Short mmCIF file of C-alpha atoms in Angstrom, two decimals:
data_model
loop_
_atom_site.label_atom_id
_atom_site.label_comp_id
_atom_site.label_asym_id
_atom_site.label_seq_id
_atom_site.Cartn_x
_atom_site.Cartn_y
_atom_site.Cartn_z
CA GLN Q 178 -15.44 -35.00 47.98
CA LYS Q 179 -11.69 -34.85 48.42
CA GLU Q 180 -10.23 -31.67 46.98
CA VAL Q 181 -6.84 -30.15 46.35
CA GLU Q 182 -6.70 -26.39 45.90
CA GLN Q 183 -4.00 -24.31 44.26
CA ASN Q 184 -3.75 -20.72 43.17
CA SER Q 185 -3.91 -20.92 39.39
CA GLY Q 186 -1.57 -17.98 38.93
CA PRO Q 187 0.17 -17.04 36.82
CA LEU Q 188 2.94 -16.52 39.33
CA SER Q 189 5.69 -14.40 37.88
CA VAL Q 190 9.12 -14.17 39.50
CA PRO Q 191 12.42 -12.73 38.27
CA GLU Q 192 15.28 -15.04 37.49
CA GLY Q 193 17.26 -15.91 40.62
CA ALA Q 194 14.35 -15.26 42.98
CA ILE Q 195 12.52 -17.76 45.18
CA ALA Q 196 9.23 -19.04 43.81
CA SER Q 197 6.70 -20.15 46.41
CA LEU Q 198 3.86 -22.42 45.37
CA ASN Q 199 1.07 -23.34 47.75
CA CYS Q 200 -1.50 -26.08 48.01
CA THR Q 201 -4.24 -27.00 50.47
CA TYR Q 202 -6.14 -30.26 50.69
CA SER Q 203 -9.47 -31.13 52.21
CA ASP Q 204 -9.02 -34.63 53.58
CA ARG Q 205 -7.22 -34.64 56.92
CA GLY Q 206 -6.42 -38.33 56.49
CA SER Q 207 -4.23 -37.77 53.42
CA GLN Q 208 -0.81 -39.33 53.82
CA SER Q 209 1.24 -38.80 50.67
CA PHE Q 210 1.88 -35.54 48.86
CA PHE Q 211 3.50 -34.88 45.53
CA TRP Q 212 4.57 -31.99 43.35
CA TYR Q 213 4.62 -32.46 39.60
CA ARG Q 214 5.93 -30.14 36.94
CA GLN Q 215 4.14 -30.01 33.60
CA TYR Q 216 5.62 -28.16 30.68
CA SER Q 217 3.22 -27.04 27.99
CA GLY Q 218 2.45 -29.94 25.70
CA LYS Q 219 4.11 -32.48 27.97
CA SER Q 220 2.99 -34.97 30.58
CA PRO Q 221 3.53 -34.38 34.33
CA GLU Q 222 6.95 -35.09 35.78
CA LEU Q 223 7.40 -35.86 39.47
CA ILE Q 224 9.77 -33.45 41.17
CA MET Q 225 9.10 -33.95 44.87
CA SER Q 226 7.26 -36.23 47.24
CA ILE Q 227 6.74 -35.68 50.97
CA TYR Q 228 5.09 -37.86 53.57
CA SER Q 229 5.81 -36.33 56.99
CA ASN Q 230 5.53 -32.89 58.53
CA GLY Q 231 8.41 -30.53 57.97
CA ASP Q 232 10.71 -29.72 55.10
CA LYS Q 233 12.27 -31.92 52.45
CA GLU Q 234 15.00 -30.52 50.25
CA ASP Q 235 16.22 -31.74 46.89
CA GLY Q 236 18.60 -29.41 45.11
CA ARG Q 237 16.86 -26.11 44.46
CA PHE Q 238 13.50 -27.54 45.51
CA THR Q 239 12.08 -27.66 49.03
CA ALA Q 240 8.72 -29.21 49.84
CA GLN Q 241 7.02 -28.24 53.08
CA LEU Q 242 4.19 -30.14 54.71
CA ASN Q 243 1.96 -29.05 57.57
CA LYS Q 244 -0.69 -31.68 58.20
CA ALA Q 245 -2.35 -29.72 60.99
CA SER Q 246 -3.02 -26.88 58.57
CA GLN Q 247 -3.56 -29.27 55.63
CA TYR Q 248 -1.04 -27.30 53.67
CA VAL Q 249 1.75 -28.24 51.29
CA SER Q 250 4.15 -25.87 49.62
CA LEU Q 251 6.98 -25.98 47.14
CA LEU Q 252 9.84 -23.51 47.18
CA ILE Q 253 12.09 -23.13 44.16
CA ARG Q 254 15.32 -21.32 44.94
CA ASP Q 255 17.37 -19.49 42.32
CA SER Q 256 14.51 -19.74 39.85
CA GLN Q 257 15.50 -20.21 36.22
CA PRO Q 258 13.55 -19.52 33.03
CA SER Q 259 13.59 -23.29 32.50
CA ASP Q 260 11.44 -23.61 35.65
CA SER Q 261 8.59 -21.90 33.81
CA ALA Q 262 5.84 -24.51 33.80
CA THR Q 263 2.63 -25.49 35.54
CA TYR Q 264 3.16 -27.06 38.94
CA LEU Q 265 0.62 -29.61 40.05
CA CYS Q 266 0.03 -30.56 43.67
CA ALA Q 267 -1.25 -34.11 44.16
CA VAL Q 268 -2.45 -36.03 47.18
CA ASN Q 269 -2.85 -39.76 47.57
CA GLY Q 270 -6.58 -40.42 47.60
CA ASP Q 271 -6.63 -44.14 48.31
CA TYR Q 272 -5.72 -45.13 51.81
CA GLY Q 273 -5.87 -48.80 50.96
CA GLY Q 274 -2.39 -48.43 49.60
CA SER Q 275 -2.84 -47.67 45.90
CA GLN Q 276 -0.15 -45.12 45.28
CA GLY Q 277 -1.43 -44.39 41.80
CA ASN Q 278 -4.78 -43.00 42.90
CA LEU Q 279 -3.90 -39.33 43.09
CA ILE Q 280 -6.10 -36.29 43.48
CA PHE Q 281 -4.63 -33.34 41.65
CA GLY Q 282 -5.02 -29.63 42.05
CA LYS Q 283 -5.56 -27.53 38.94
CA GLY Q 284 -1.97 -26.36 39.00
CA THR Q 285 -0.14 -23.08 39.37
CA LYS Q 286 1.45 -21.60 36.27
CA LEU Q 287 4.91 -20.25 37.06
CA SER Q 288 6.71 -17.81 34.81
CA VAL Q 289 10.35 -16.97 35.50
CA LYS Q 290 11.42 -13.78 33.75
CA PRO Q 291 15.06 -13.43 32.63
CA SER H 1459 12.10 -46.23 37.45
CA ALA H 1460 9.62 -47.02 34.71
CA VAL H 1461 9.45 -46.10 31.06
CA ILE H 1462 5.92 -45.84 29.75
CA SER H 1463 5.07 -45.69 26.06
CA GLN H 1464 1.68 -44.58 24.82
CA LYS H 1465 0.16 -44.79 21.38
CA PRO H 1466 -1.13 -42.79 19.66
CA SER H 1467 0.60 -39.67 20.90
CA ARG H 1468 -1.91 -37.47 19.14
CA ASP H 1469 -5.03 -37.95 17.07
CA ILE H 1470 -7.97 -36.09 15.61
CA CYS H 1471 -11.14 -38.14 15.83
CA GLN H 1472 -14.56 -37.85 14.33
CA ARG H 1473 -17.58 -37.48 16.57
CA GLY H 1474 -19.25 -40.81 17.27
CA THR H 1475 -16.19 -42.94 16.65
CA SER H 1476 -14.07 -44.86 19.17
CA LEU H 1477 -10.33 -44.84 19.70
CA THR H 1478 -8.12 -47.24 21.60
CA ILE H 1479 -5.04 -45.96 23.40
CA GLN H 1480 -2.24 -48.38 24.17
CA CYS H 1481 0.12 -48.23 27.14
CA GLN H 1482 3.29 -50.30 27.39
CA VAL H 1483 5.53 -50.35 30.47
CA ASP H 1484 9.13 -51.57 30.50
CA SER H 1485 8.65 -53.54 33.72
CA GLN H 1486 5.94 -55.65 35.28
CA VAL H 1487 3.53 -53.68 37.45
CA THR H 1488 0.52 -54.80 39.42
CA MET H 1489 -1.68 -51.81 38.74
CA MET H 1490 -1.89 -49.36 35.89
CA PHE H 1491 -3.89 -46.17 36.04
CA TRP H 1492 -5.64 -44.11 33.41
CA TYR H 1493 -6.05 -40.37 33.87
CA ARG H 1494 -7.74 -37.68 31.83
CA GLN H 1495 -6.74 -34.03 31.62
CA GLN H 1496 -9.32 -31.85 29.93
CA PRO H 1497 -8.21 -28.48 28.52
CA GLY H 1498 -7.32 -26.08 31.31
CA GLN H 1499 -8.16 -28.66 33.95
CA SER H 1500 -6.20 -30.90 36.20
CA LEU H 1501 -5.76 -34.62 36.01
CA THR H 1502 -8.65 -36.86 36.97
CA LEU H 1503 -8.36 -40.58 37.56
CA ILE H 1504 -10.58 -42.57 35.21
CA ALA H 1505 -9.89 -46.09 36.39
CA THR H 1506 -7.40 -48.53 37.85
CA ALA H 1507 -6.49 -51.53 35.71
CA ASN H 1508 -5.44 -54.75 37.42
CA GLN H 1509 -4.18 -57.71 35.48
CA GLY H 1510 -6.65 -60.58 35.53
CA SER H 1511 -9.62 -58.65 36.83
CA GLU H 1512 -12.01 -55.96 35.73
CA ALA H 1513 -10.92 -52.38 35.99
CA THR H 1514 -12.14 -50.25 38.87
CA TYR H 1515 -13.77 -47.03 37.70
CA GLU H 1516 -13.95 -43.75 39.55
CA SER H 1517 -17.16 -41.86 40.08
CA GLY H 1518 -18.36 -40.33 36.84
CA PHE H 1519 -16.64 -42.85 34.58
CA VAL H 1520 -18.28 -46.02 33.27
CA ILE H 1521 -17.05 -49.12 31.53
CA ASP H 1522 -19.31 -48.65 28.50
CA LYS H 1523 -17.69 -45.32 27.75
CA PHE H 1524 -14.10 -46.20 28.74
CA PRO H 1525 -13.55 -49.95 28.39
CA ILE H 1526 -10.13 -51.05 29.60
CA SER H 1527 -8.11 -54.15 28.94
CA ARG H 1528 -5.17 -55.44 30.96
CA PRO H 1529 -3.98 -58.65 29.30
CA ASN H 1530 -0.63 -58.83 31.10
CA LEU H 1531 1.57 -57.06 33.63
CA THR H 1532 3.18 -54.67 31.15
CA PHE H 1533 0.33 -53.60 28.89
CA SER H 1534 -3.07 -51.94 29.02
CA THR H 1535 -5.50 -50.29 26.66
CA LEU H 1536 -8.13 -47.62 27.18
CA THR H 1537 -10.88 -47.15 24.63
CA VAL H 1538 -12.79 -43.90 24.41
CA SER H 1539 -16.14 -44.88 22.92
CA ASN H 1540 -18.67 -42.90 20.94
CA MET H 1541 -16.59 -39.77 21.23
CA SER H 1542 -17.97 -36.27 21.53
CA PRO H 1543 -16.11 -32.94 21.60
CA GLU H 1544 -16.22 -33.11 25.43
CA ASP H 1545 -13.85 -36.08 25.20
CA SER H 1546 -11.13 -33.88 23.75
CA SER H 1547 -8.45 -34.34 26.38
CA ILE H 1548 -5.06 -35.69 27.17
CA TYR H 1549 -5.28 -39.31 28.29
CA LEU H 1550 -2.41 -40.44 30.48
CA CYS H 1551 -1.30 -43.88 31.53
CA SER H 1552 0.38 -44.10 34.91
CA VAL H 1553 2.10 -46.71 37.03
CA ALA H 1554 3.32 -46.78 40.62
CA VAL H 1555 6.78 -48.15 41.27
CA GLY H 1556 7.43 -48.06 44.98
CA ASN H 1557 6.37 -44.65 46.16
CA THR H 1558 6.90 -43.01 42.79
CA ILE H 1559 4.18 -42.52 40.22
CA TYR H 1560 5.30 -42.35 36.62
CA PHE H 1561 3.28 -41.00 33.72
CA GLY H 1562 3.43 -41.81 30.06
CA GLU H 1563 3.81 -39.03 27.53
CA GLY H 1564 0.06 -38.88 27.06
CA SER H 1565 -2.33 -39.26 24.16
CA TRP H 1566 -3.70 -35.95 22.96
CA LEU H 1567 -7.14 -36.45 21.46
CA THR H 1568 -9.18 -33.84 19.64
CA VAL H 1569 -12.75 -34.75 18.71
CA VAL H 1570 -14.28 -32.82 15.83
#
């Protein structure tokens, strides 16, 4: 059973701080990793994807992947109240190439306090 | 990118009835995916819908309960049959365009 684990939170950070969200996955053969943001009452929105070890930066967001440790993280710099949402970690579960077959963690709820 | 429209966006359904959710994409895609998100839970893949062939269901999901149609490359439907309160969930249509997976706005179903 392939699993993706996240701390459910809530994670509370002050405005302007760095928020660090973590995710571990069980299947060592996983190849594609995604972070989605889900606001309450809304559908998930892709914010980052990462495929190789190391860091990937996009604006205030940095995704980090360590395949040896089976660990993915998302850093949000200069956190804003508008970043308050649930962040979902997802891993590609189909190695035959179907990018849409994702295994999701339960999500970490982030609250950024003004 | 892809724009995905789902209908209905929200509905309250009676126990024992069935409801069909529609998903329309603004571009042709080979595969469409249906996910479920139960209250307080994460997303779980129900099935993959390919045009011209039967849908492929994940473990724990069966065609009799969740029949899927895929008549063309831009449209799919998911029916939730003989609903019970446990089917109260968000149902999400998804497509993969390149390496990016896009979700529709979801269909929020409450079964009473």
